[in-house]
XYZ file of C-alpha atoms in Angstrom:
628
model
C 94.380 28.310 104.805
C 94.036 24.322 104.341
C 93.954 22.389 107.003
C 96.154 19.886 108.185
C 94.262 16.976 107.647
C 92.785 18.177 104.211
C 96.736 18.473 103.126
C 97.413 17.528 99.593
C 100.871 16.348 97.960
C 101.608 18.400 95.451
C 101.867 17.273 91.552
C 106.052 17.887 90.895
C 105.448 16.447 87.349
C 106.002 19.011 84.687
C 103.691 20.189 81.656
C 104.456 19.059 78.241
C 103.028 20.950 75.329
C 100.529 19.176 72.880
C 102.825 18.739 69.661
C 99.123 19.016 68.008
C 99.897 22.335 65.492
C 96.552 23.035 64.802
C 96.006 23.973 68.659
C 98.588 26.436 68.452
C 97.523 27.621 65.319
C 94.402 28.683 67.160
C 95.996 29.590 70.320
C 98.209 32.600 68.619
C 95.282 33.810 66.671
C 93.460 34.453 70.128
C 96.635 35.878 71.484
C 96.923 38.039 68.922
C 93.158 39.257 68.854
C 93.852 39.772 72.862
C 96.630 41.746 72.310
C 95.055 43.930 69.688
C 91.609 44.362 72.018
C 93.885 45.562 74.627
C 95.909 48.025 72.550
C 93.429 49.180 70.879
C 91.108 50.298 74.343
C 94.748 51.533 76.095
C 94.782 53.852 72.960
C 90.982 55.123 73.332
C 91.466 55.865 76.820
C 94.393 57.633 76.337
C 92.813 59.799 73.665
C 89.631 60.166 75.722
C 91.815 61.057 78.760
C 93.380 64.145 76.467
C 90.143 65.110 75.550
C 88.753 65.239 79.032
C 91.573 67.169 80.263
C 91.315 69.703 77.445
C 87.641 70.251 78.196
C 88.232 70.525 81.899
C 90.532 73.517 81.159
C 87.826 74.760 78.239
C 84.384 73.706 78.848
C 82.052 71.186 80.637
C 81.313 68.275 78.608
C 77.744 66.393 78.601
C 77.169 63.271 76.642
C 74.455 61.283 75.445
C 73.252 58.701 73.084
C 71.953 61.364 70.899
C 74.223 64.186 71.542
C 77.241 65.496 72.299
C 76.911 69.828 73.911
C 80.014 71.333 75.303
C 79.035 73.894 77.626
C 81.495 76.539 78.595
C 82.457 77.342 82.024
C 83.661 80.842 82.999
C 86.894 81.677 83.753
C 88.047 82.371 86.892
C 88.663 86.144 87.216
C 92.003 87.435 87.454
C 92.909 89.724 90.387
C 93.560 93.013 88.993
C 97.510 94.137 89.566
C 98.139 96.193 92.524
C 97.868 99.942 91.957
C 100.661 102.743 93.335
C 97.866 104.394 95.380
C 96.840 100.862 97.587
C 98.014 99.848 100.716
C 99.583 96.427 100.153
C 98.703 95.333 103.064
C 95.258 94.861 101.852
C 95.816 93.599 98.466
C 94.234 91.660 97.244
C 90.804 92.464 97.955
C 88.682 89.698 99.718
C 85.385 90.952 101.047
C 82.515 89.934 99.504
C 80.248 92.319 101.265
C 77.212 90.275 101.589
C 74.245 92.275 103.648
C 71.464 89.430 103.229
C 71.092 87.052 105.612
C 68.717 83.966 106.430
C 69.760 84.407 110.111
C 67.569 85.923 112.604
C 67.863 88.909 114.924
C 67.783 88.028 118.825
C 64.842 89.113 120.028
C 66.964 91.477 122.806
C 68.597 92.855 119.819
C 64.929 94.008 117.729
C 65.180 97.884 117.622
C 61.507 97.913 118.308
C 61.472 95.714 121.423
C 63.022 98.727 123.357
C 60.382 101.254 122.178
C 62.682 103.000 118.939
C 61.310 106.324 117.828
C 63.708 107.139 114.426
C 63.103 109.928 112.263
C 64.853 111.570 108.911
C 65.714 114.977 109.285
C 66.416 118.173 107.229
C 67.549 120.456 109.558
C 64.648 120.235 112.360
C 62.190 119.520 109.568
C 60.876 115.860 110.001
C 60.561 113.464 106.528
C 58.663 110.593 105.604
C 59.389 107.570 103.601
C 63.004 107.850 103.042
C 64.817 106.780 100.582
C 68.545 107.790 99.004
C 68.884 108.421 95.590
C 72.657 108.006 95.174
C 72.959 104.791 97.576
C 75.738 104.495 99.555
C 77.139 101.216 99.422
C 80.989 100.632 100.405
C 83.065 97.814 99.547
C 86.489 96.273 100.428
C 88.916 98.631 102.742
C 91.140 98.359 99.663
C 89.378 100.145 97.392
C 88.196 102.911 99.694
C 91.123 104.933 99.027
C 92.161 106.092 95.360
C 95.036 108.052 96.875
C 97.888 106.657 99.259
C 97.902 107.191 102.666
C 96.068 107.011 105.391
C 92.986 109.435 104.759
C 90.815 108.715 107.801
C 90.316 107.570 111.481
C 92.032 103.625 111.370
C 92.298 103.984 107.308
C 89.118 102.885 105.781
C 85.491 101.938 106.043
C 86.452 98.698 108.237
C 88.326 100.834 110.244
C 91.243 98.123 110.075
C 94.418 99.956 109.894
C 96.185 102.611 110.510
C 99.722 101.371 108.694
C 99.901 101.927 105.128
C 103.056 99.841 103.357
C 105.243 97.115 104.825
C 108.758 97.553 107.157
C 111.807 97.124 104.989
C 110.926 94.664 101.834
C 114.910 93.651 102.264
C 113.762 91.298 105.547
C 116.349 92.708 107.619
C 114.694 92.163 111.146
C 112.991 94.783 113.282
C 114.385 95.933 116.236
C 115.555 99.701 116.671
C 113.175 102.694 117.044
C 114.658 105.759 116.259
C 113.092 109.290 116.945
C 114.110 111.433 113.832
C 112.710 114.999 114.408
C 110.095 116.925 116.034
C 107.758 119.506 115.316
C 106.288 121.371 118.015
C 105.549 125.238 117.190
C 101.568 124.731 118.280
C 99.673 126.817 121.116
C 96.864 126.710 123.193
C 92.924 127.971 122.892
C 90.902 128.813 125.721
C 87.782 126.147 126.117
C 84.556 127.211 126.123
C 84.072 126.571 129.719
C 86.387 129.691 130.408
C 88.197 127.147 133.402
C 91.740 125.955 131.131
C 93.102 126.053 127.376
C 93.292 122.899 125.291
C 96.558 122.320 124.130
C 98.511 119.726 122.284
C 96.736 116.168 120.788
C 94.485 114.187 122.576
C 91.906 111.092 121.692
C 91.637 110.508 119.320
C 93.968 112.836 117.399
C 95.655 110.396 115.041
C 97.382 112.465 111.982
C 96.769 111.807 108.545
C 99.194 110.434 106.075
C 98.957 111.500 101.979
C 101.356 110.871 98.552
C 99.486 113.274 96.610
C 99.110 112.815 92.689
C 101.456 115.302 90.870
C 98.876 116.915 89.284
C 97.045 117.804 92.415
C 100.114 118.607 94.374
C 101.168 121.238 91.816
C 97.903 122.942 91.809
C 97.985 123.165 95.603
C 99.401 125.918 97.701
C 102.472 124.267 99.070
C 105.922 126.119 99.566
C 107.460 126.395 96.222
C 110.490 123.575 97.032
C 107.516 121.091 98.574
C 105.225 121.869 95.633
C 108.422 120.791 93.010
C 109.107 117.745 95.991
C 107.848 114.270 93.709
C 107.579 112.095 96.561
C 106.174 114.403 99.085
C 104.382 112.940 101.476
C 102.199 115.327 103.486
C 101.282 114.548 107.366
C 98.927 116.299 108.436
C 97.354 117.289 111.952
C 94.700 118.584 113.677
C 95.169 120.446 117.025
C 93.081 121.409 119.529
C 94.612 125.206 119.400
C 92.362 125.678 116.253
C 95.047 124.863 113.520
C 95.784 122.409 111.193
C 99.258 122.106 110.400
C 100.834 120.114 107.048
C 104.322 118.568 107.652
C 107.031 117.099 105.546
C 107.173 112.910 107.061
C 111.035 112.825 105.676
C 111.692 115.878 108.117
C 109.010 117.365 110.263
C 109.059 120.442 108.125
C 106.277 122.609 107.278
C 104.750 122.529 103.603
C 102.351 124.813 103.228
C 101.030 127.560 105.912
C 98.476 126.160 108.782
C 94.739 126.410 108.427
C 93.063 128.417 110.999
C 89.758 127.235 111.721
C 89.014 128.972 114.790
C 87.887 125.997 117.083
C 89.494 123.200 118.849
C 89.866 120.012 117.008
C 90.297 116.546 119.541
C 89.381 114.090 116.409
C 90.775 112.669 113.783
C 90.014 114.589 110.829
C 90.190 113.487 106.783
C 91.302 113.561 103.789
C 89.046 113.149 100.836
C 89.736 109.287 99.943
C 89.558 110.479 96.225
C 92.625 112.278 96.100
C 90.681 115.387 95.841
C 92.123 118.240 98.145
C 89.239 118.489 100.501
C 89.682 118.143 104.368
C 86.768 117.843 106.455
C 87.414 118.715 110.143
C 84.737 118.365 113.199
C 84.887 120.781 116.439
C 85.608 119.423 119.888
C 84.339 122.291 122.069
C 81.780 125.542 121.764
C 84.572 127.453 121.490
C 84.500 128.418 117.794
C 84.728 131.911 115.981
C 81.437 131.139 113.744
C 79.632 128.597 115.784
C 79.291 124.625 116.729
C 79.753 121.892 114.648
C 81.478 120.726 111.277
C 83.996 122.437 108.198
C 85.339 121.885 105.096
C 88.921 123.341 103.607
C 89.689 123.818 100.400
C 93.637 122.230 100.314
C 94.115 123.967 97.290
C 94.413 127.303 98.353
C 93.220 126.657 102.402
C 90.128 128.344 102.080
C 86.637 127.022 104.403
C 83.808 126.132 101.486
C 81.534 124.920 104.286
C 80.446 125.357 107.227
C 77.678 123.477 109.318
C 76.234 124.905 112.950
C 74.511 121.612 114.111
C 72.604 123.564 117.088
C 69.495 124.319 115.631
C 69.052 120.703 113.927
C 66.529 119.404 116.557
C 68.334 116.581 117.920
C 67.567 114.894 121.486
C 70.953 115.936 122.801
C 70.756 119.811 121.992
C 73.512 121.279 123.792
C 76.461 119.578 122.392
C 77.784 119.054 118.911
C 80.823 118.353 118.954
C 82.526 115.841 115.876
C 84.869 114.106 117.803
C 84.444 111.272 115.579
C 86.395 111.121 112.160
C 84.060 110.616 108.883
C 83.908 108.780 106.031
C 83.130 109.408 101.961
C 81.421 107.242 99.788
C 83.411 107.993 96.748
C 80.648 106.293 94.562
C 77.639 108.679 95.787
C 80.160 111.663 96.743
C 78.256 111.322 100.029
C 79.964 112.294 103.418
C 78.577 110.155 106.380
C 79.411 111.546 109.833
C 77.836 110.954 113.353
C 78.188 113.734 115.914
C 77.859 114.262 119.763
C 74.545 115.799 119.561
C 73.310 111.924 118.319
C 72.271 113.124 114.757
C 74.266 110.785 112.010
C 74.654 113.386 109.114
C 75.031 112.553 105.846
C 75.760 115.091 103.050
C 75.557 115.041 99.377
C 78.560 116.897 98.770
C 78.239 118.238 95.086
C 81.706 117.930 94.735
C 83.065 119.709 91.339
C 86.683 118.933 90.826
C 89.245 118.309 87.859
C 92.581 117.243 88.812
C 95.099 119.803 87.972
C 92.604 122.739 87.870
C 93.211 125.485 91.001
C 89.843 125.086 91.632
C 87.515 123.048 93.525
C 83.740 123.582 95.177
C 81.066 121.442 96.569
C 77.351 122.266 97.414
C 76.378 120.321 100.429
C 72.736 119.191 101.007
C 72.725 117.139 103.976
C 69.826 114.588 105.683
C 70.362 113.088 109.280
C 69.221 110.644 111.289
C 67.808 110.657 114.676
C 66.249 108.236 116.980
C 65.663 107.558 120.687
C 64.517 104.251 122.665
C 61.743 104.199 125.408
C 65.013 103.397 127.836
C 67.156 106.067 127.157
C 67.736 110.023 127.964
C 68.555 112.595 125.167
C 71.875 113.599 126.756
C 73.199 110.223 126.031
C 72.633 109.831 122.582
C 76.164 111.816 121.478
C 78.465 109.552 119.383
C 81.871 109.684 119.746
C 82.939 106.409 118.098
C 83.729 106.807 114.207
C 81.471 104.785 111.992
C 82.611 101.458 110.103
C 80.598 101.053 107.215
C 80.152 97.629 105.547
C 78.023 97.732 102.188
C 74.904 99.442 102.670
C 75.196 99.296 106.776
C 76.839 101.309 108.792
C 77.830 100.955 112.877
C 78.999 103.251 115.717
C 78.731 103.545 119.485
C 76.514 106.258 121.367
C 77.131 106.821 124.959
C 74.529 104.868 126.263
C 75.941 101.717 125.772
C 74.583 100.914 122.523
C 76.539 99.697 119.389
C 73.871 100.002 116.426
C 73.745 98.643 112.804
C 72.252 101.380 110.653
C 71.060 100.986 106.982
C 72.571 104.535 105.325
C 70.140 104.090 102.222
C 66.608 103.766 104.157
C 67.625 105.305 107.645
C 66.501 102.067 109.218
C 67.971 100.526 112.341
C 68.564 97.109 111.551
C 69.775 96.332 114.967
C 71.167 97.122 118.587
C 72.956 95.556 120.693
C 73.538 96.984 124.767
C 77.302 96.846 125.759
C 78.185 96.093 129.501
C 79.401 99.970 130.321
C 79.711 103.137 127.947
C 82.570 103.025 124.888
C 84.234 105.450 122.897
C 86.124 103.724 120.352
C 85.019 102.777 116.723
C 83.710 99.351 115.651
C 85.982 97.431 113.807
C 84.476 95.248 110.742
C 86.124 91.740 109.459
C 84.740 89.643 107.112
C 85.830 86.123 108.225
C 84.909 83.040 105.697
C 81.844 85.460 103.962
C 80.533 86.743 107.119
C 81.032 89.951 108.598
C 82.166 90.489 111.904
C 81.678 93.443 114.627
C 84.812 93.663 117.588
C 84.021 96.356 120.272
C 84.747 96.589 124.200
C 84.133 98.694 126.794
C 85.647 101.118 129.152
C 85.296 100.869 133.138
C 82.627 103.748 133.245
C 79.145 103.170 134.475
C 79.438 100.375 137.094
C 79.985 101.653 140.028
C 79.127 105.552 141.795
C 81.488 108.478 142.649
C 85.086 108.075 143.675
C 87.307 105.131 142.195
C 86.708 101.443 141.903
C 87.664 98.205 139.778
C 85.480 96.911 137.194
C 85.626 95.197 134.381
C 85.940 96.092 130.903
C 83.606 93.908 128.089
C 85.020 92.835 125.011
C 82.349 91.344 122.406
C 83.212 89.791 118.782
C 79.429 89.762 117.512
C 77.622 89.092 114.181
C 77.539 92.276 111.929
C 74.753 91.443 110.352
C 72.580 90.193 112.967
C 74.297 91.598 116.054
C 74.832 88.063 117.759
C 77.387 87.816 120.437
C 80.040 85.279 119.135
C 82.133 85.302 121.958
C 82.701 87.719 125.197
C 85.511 88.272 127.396
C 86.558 90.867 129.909
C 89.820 92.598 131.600
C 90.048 93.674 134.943
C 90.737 97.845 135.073
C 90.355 100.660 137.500
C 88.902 103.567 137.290
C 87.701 107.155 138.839
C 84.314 109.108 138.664
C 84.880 112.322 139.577
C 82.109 115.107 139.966
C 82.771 116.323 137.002
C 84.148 114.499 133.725
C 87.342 116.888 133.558
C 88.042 114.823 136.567
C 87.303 111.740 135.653
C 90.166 108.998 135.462
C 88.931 106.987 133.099
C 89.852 102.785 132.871
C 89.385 99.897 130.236
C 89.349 99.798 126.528
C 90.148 103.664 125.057
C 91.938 102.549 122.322
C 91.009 100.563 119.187
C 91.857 97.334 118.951
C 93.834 95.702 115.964
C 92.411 93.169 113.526
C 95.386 91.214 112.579
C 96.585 90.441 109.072
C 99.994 88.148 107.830
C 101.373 86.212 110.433
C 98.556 86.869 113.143
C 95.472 86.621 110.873
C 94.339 84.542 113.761
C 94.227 87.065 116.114
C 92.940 90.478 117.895
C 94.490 92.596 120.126
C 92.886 94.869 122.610
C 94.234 97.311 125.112
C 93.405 98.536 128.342
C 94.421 100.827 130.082
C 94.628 101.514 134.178
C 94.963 97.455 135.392
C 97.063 97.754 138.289
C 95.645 101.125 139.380
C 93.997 104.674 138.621
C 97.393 105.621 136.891
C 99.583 103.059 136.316
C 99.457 99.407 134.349
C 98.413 98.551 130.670
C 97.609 95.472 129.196
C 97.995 94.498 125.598
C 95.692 91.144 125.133
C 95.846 89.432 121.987
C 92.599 86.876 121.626
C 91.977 83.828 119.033
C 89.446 85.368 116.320
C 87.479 82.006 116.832
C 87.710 81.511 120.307
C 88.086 84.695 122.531
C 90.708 82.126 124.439
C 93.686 84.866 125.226
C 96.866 83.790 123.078
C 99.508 85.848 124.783
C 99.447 89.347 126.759
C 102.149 92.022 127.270
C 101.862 93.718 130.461
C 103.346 97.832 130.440
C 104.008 99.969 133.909
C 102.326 102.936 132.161
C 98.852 103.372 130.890
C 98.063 104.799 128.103
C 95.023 105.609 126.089
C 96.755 105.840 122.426
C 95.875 103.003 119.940
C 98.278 100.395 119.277
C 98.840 99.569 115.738
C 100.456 96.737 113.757
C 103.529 96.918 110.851
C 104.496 93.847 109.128
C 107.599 93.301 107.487
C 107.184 91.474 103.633
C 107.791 87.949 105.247
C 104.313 88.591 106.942
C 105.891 89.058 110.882
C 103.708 91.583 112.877
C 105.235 94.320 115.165
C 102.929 96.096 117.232
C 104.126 99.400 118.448
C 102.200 101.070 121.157
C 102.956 105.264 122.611
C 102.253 105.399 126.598
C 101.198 108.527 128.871
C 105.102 108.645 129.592
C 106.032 109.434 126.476
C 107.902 106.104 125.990
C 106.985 103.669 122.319
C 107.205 99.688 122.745
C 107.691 97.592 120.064
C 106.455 94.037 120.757
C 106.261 91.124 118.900
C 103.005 90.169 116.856
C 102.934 86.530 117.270
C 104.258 86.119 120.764
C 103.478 89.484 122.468
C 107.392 90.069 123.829
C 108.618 93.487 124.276
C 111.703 93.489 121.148
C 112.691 96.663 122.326
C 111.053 100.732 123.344
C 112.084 103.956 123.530
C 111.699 107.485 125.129
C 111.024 110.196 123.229
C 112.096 113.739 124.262
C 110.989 117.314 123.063
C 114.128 119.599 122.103
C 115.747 116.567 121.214
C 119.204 117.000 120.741
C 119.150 121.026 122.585
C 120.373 122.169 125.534
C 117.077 122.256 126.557
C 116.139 118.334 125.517
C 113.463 116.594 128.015
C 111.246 113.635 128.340
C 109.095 115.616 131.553
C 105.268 116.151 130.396
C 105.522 114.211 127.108
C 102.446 112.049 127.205
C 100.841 110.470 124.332
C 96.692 110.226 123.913
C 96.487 110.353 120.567
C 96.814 107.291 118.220
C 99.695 107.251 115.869
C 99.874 106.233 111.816
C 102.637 104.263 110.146
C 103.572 105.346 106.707
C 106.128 102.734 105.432
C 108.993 102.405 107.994
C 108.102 105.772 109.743
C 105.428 106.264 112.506
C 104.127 109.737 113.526
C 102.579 110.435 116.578
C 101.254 113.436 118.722
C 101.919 114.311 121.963
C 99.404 116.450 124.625
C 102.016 119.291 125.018
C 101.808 120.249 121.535
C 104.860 117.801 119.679
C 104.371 115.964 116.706
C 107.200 113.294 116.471
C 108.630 111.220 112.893
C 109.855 107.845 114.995
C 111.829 105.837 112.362
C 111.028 101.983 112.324
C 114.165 99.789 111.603
């Protein structure tokens, strides 16, 4: 600004124009020539501009003063339509499944650095430089199944659901449960301890869900008005009175006679992700007709095409082999992969020969395992009960000795293990966040303190998956009882599997534990940031239970968790703010003179198909709760 003292008048004279014509003359020829210039370069730039969009849509463009290359760029992939058979709830498929990694292992975590001994095994016969043919290498949850339904322990290799379709697509809000009918003609088998019968459903226990392809269904040997049904879909479960019964989810009805395998069955068993009819079923106790260890059914006509006594296969654990753990197939190398109780993780080439729509179907097992043992550790707790997640090539489960291990499939190598706080049960839950894959796990109130009952505290870890890193670790106060024997025990913490969420609560995991205000009574529902581990919200229940909760979502992406407790009561609680929307209690005879909510206690874990739950109760019941 000018100064005061530096102020100048201004000049209020006005301009007159030369009258001198020659000057203009010469003045509108330079206007003109400006005005042309500028034109002329508005034009080029617009024309370049259309080019250079054009060739950002087609093709990368490099120029120089003696050429002119167009180079093309690819084009961006589509993603592939939706098929009938896939849960929607997965679509579209993310994962990369990216095993290599410039990150290093902590030291702690260095198989070696706790004095590993691992071996391949054939039977009890030792081998040497392993390596599988047909590698195993699993992708995206969504494409694990080729048949819908829920075919396995939490749904697929990540072990990340156990819902299969969304609530109502009309986005009516959720907030009635309704229980629908009940099945409940089961018995009892005598344990192998000669001291009480199993009964009913317990842990894990979850049923199986399956639309079957109408060429398989036909060939199958369902009752004539099921077989002719075109939207049958078949639940089926596993009890621990030696059957496996196949119900009707629109009814509760029987579709086909029970399988009799002769042994009592506490796991989840499965279906073969395929579509094929195989079912592969694991013992829980040495109380079978042929021996310990692992079948597998023919669903075409319910016949056993294999069976496998694991009690002669050398392991370090040799008086157990129980499958309470539910397996997985690698549809790719028709490979089974299935840990046990006796610590051997089996895998079998199954040989599978199959043609849809054929009454016919065989397979011709050949199976390799994997055993190992650290300098710190006692055979007799090796056993696995957890079901294995399998990410690519790798593949992780809990033993009960604390240890969560990552385990490559193709080379029997253990990559890494990482020491929990206190023993676990349930299965590691994979989650690829921004390319990386994840690991959540956490701990029951087991090993921390002697005989009698006590508090402690149960661990939960979110950890690296590929270098077994702790990310973050939190813990929940629970109580718990050590009896002298485990059919005494009273156990507190984290039984149940925890939910990964998806929609509306992508942001989020929930855990539960069971046994927080005492030996018999509280359960807490904690859902945690991803991120963080910071606790978001918390629902608190009277009753604890050891059945997994799971989580519906409606089409507009809200979450619903519904969660069964040991009173036979189902609570339906809000996904993003963890408030109770409403619950119910369930009752056997329902509807009978004889109707009663005494004894009905849920362990098991339940499945959602669509808008209709089904979950199994320890007296025997298998109830279709309708979701509205």
């Amino acid at each position: 600004m000018t100064r005061k003292d530096q102020y100048i008048e201004p000049d209020n004279s006005y301009y007159e124009p030369s009258m001198d014509t020659s000057h203009g003359t010469t003045m509108l020829i330079v206007v003109l020539t400006f005005v042309f210039i500028v034109l002329t370069t508005v034009l080029a730039i617009a024309v370049h501009g259309k080019r250079t969009e054009e060739q950002e849509v087609n093709s990368s463009v490099l120029v120089n003063s003696d050429s002119f290359i167009a180079v093309a760029t690819p084009t961006p992939t589509p993603v592939p339509p939706i098929q009938g058979f896939q849960n929607p709830l997965l679509y579209p498929a993310t994962a990369i499944i990216n095993t290599s990694t410039e990150q290093e292992i902590p030291s702690e975590n260095i198989p070696s650095s706790r004095g590993l001994t691992q071996n391949v095994i054939n039977g009890a016969n030792i081998l040497t430089e392993y390596q599988r043919e047909d590698e195993i290498f699993m992708g995206d949850p969504l494409e694990y199944s080729a048949v819908a339904g829920i075919t396995t322990y939490r749904g697929n290799n990540f072990r990340n659901t156990a819902v299969f379709g969304y609530l109502y697509p009309n986005g009516e809000s959720i907030d009635s449960l309704t229980q629908v009918w009940e099945f409940g003609n089961t018995y009892s088998r005598l344990a192998s301890s000669q001291t009480f019968e199993w009964e009913g459903f317990q842990l894990t226990g979850q049923p199986l869900v399956v639309r079957w392809d109408s060429a398989v269904r036909t060939s199958m040997n369902l009752y004539a008005e099921k077989a002719s049904k075109a939207d049958l879909t078949e639940v089926i479960c596993a009890c621990l009175d030696g059957y496996v019964y196949f119900l009707d989810i629109d009814d509760g009805s029987m579709t086909r006679d029970p399988i009799y395998v002769g042994a009592s069955i506490k796991g989840t068993p499965a279906v073969d992700p395929r579509g094929y009819p195989l079912l592969y079923v694991g013992q829980a106790d040495d109380n079978g007709d042929d021996g310990f260890g692992m079948y597998i059914f023919s669903l075409v006509d319910g016949s056993q095409l294999y069976f496998r006594d694991v009690m002669d296969d050398g392991a370090y654990r040799m008086n157990w082999g129980a499958f309470d753990s539910s397996p997985l197939i690698d549809s790719d190398s028709d490979t089974l992969i299935w840990p046990c109780e006796n610590g051997i993780i089996y895998t079998f080439s199954l040989g599978t020969q199959y043609t849809p729509g054929i009454a016919a179907i065989s397979v011709n097992p050949v199976c390799i395992g994997y055993k190992y043992i650290f300098n710190d550790t006692q055979g007799r707790y090796l056993g696995v009960e957890s079901s294995i997640g399998v990410y690519g090539n790798l593949g992780y489960f809990m033993d009960n000795n604390s240890n969560l291990i990552c385990l490559d499939l193709n080379t029997f190598e253990m990559i890494w293990v990482f020491r929990t706080s206190d023993d676990s049960d349930i299965s590691p839950v994979i989650s690829e966040e921004n390319g990386i894959p994840y690991i959540y796990i956490a701990t029951e109130v087991d090993y921390q303190g002697g005989q009698g009952a006590y508090s402690g505290a149960a661990y939960t870890y979110k950890l690296n998956a590929l270098t077994g890193a702790e990310v973050w670790q939190t813990s929940q106060p629970c109580y718990t009882y050590n009896g002298q024997t485990s059919d005494t025990d009273q156990v507190g913490g984290c039984v149940g599997n925890p939910i990964v969420g998806m929609q509306s609560i992508s942001n989020l995991v929930i855990f539960s534990y069971s046994c927080t205000n005492d030996l018999v009574s509280g359960n807490r529902l904690v859902a945690y940031n991803r991120d963080t581990g910071n606790e978001v919200w918390h629902y608190d229940m009277n009753i604890y239970t050891y059945s997994s909760p799971v989580a519906c979502y409606d089409q507009e992406g809200n979450a619903y968790i519904l969660i069964g407790d040991s009173l036979g009561q189902i609570h339906l609680v809000d996904g993003q703010t963890g408030e109770r929307i409403t619950y119910i209690q369930t009752s056997v005879h329902l509807g009978t003179d004889s109707e009663t909510s005494n004894g009905v206690e849920f362990q098991a874990s339940p499945v959602v198909f669509n808008n209709m739950m089904i979950i199994s109760t320890t007296s025997g019941s298998v109830f279709g709760i309708r979701i509205d």
